[in-house]
PDB file of C-alpha atoms in Angstrom:
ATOM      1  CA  UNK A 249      -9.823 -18.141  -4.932  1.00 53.00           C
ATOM      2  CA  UNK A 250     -12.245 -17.008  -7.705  1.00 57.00           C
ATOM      3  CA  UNK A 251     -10.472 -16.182 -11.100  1.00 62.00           C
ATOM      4  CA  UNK A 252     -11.625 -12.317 -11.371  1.00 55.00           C
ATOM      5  CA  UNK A 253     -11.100 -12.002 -14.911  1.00 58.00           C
ATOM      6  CA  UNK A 254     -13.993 -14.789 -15.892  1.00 62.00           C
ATOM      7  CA  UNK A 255     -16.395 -12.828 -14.069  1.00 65.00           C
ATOM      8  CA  UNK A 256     -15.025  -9.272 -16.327  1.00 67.00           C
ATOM      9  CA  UNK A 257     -14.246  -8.011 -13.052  1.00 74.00           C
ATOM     10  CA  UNK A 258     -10.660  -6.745 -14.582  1.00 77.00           C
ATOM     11  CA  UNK A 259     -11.591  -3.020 -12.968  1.00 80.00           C
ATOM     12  CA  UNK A 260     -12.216  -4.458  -9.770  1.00 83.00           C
ATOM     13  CA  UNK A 261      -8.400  -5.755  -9.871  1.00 82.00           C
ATOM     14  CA  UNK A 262      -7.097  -2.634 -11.045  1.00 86.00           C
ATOM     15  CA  UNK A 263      -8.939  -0.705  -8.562  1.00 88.00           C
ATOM     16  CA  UNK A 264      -7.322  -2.826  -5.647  1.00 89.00           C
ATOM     17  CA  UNK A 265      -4.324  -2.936  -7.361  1.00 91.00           C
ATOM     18  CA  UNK A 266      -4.070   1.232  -7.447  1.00 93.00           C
ATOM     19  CA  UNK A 267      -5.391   1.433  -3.993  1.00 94.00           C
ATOM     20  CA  UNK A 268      -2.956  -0.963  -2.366  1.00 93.00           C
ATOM     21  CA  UNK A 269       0.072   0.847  -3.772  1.00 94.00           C
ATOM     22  CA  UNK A 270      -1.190   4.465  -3.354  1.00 96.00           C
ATOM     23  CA  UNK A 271      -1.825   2.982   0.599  1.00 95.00           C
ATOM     24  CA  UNK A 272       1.278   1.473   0.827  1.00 94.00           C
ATOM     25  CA  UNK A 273       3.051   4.658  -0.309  1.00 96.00           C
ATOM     26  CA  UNK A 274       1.524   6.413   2.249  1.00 96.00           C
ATOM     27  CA  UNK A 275       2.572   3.821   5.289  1.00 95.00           C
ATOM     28  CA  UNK A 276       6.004   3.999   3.892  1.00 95.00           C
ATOM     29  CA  UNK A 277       5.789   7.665   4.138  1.00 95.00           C
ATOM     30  CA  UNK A 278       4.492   7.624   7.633  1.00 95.00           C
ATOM     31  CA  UNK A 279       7.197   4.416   8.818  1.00 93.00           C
ATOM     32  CA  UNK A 280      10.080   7.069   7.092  1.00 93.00           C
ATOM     33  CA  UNK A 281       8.584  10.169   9.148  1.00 92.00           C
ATOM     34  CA  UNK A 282       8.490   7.791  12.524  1.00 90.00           C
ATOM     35  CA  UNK A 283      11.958   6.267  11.663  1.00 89.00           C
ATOM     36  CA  UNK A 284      13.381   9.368  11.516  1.00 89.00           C
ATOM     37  CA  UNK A 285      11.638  11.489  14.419  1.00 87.00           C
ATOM     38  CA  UNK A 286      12.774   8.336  17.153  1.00 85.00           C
ATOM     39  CA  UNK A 287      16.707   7.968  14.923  1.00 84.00           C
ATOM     40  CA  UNK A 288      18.078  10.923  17.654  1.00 80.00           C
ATOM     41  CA  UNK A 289      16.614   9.122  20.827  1.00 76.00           C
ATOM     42  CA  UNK A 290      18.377   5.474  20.130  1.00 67.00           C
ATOM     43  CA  UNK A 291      21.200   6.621  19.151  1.00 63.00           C
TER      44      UNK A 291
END
């Protein structure tokens, strides 16, 4: 594991940083949309 920040590769970082929570917020959105159009068949 390379230290990013030596390199001045601090946007790099931020970039993955941005994109992993903006993807993330998305796959929660999707898991909430699933979770809630199989809630009526297990119950």
């Amino acid at each position: 594991m390379m230290d990013f920040r030596m390199l001045g590769n601090v946007d790099i970082i931020i970039v993955c940083m941005i994109d992993i929570s903006i993807w993330g917020r998305i796959y929660d959105l999707i898991l909430q949309g699933v979770f809630k159009f199989l809630t009526p068949y297990i119950k």
